[in-house]
C-alpha atoms as a printed R data frame, in Angstrom:
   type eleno elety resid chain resno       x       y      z
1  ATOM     1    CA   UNK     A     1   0.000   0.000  0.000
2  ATOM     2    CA   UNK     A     2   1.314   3.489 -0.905
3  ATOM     3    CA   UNK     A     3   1.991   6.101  1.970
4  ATOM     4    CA   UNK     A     4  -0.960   7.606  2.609
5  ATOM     5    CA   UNK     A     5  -2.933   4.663  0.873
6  ATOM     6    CA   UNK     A     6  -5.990   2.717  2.359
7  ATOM     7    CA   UNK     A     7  -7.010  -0.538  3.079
8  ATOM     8    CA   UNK     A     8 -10.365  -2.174  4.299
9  ATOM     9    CA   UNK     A     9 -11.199  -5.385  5.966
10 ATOM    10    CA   UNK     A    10 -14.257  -7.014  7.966
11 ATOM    11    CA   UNK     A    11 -14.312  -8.481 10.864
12 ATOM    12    CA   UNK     A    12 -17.051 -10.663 11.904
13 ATOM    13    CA   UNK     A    13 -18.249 -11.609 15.023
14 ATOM    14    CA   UNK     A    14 -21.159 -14.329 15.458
15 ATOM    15    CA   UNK     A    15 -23.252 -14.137 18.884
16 ATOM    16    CA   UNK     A    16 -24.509 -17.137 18.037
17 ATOM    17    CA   UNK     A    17 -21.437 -19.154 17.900
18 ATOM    18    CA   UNK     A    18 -19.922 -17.740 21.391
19 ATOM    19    CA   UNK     A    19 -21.471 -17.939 24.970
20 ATOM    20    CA   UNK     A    20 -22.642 -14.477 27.130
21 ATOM    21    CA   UNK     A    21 -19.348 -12.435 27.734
22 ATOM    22    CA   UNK     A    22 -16.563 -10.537 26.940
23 ATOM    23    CA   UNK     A    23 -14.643 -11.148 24.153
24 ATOM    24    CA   UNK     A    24 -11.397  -9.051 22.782
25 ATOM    25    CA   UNK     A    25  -8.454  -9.610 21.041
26 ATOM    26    CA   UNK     A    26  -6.028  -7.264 18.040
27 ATOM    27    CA   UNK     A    27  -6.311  -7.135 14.331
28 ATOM    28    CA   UNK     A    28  -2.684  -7.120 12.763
29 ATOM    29    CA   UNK     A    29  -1.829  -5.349  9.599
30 ATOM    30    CA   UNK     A    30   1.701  -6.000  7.819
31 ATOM    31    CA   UNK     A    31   3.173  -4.655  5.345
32 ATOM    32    CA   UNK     A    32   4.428  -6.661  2.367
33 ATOM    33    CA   UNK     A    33   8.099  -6.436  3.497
34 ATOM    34    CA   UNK     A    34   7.793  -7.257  7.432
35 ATOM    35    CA   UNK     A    35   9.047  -3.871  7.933
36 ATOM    36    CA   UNK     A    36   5.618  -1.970  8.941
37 ATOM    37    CA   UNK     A    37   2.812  -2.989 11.278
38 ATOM    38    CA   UNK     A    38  -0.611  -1.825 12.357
39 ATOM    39    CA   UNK     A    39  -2.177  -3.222 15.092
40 ATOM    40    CA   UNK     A    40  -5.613  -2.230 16.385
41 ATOM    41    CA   UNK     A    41  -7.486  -3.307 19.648
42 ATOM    42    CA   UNK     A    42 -11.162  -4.778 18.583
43 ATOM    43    CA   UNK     A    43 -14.005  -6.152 21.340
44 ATOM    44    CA   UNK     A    44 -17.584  -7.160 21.678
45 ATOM    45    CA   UNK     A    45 -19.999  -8.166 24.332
46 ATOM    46    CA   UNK     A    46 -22.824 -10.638 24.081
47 ATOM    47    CA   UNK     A    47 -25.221  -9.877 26.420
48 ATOM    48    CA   UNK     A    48 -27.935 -12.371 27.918
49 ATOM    49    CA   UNK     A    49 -31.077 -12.024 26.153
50 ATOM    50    CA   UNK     A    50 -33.782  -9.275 27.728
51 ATOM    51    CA   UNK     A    51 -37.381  -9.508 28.144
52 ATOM    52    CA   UNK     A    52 -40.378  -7.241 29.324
53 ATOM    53    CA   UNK     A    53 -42.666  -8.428 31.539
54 ATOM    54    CA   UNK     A    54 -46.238  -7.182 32.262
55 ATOM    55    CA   UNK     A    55 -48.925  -8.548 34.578
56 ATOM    56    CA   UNK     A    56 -52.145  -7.276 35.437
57 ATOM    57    CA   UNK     A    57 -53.396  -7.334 39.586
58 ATOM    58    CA   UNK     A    58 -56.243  -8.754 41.075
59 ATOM    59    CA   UNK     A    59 -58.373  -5.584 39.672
60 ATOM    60    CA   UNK     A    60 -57.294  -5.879 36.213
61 ATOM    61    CA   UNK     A    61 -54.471  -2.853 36.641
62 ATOM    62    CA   UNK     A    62 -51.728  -3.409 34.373
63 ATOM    63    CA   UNK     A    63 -48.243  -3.423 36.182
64 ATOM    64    CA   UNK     A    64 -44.538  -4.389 35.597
């Protein structure tokens, strides 16, 4: 890549191949040579699933 040049890449990350938690690690970019390198910090978090929950009293009053 030229100076000043760009570059793009994806990176993935299935929730529904991984278990609730933190996850983190680095993406690594060299250079053709060895010579350069670019390294960037990436996370995610996969949260337990949420859910709202009503209910309605004795007198028919919603609540929750």
């Amino acid at each position: 890549m030229p100076p000043r040049g760009t570059a793009v890449t994806t990176l993935t990350a299935d929730p529904a191949k991984s278990s609730d938690g933190r996850y983190g690690g680095r993406l690594t970019a060299t250079s053709a040579d060895g010579r350069r390198r670019l390294t960037v910090a990436v996370g995610a978090v996969r949260e337990p699933g949420r859910h709202t929950v009503t209910g309605i009293d004795r007198r028919g009053v919603p609540f929750g």
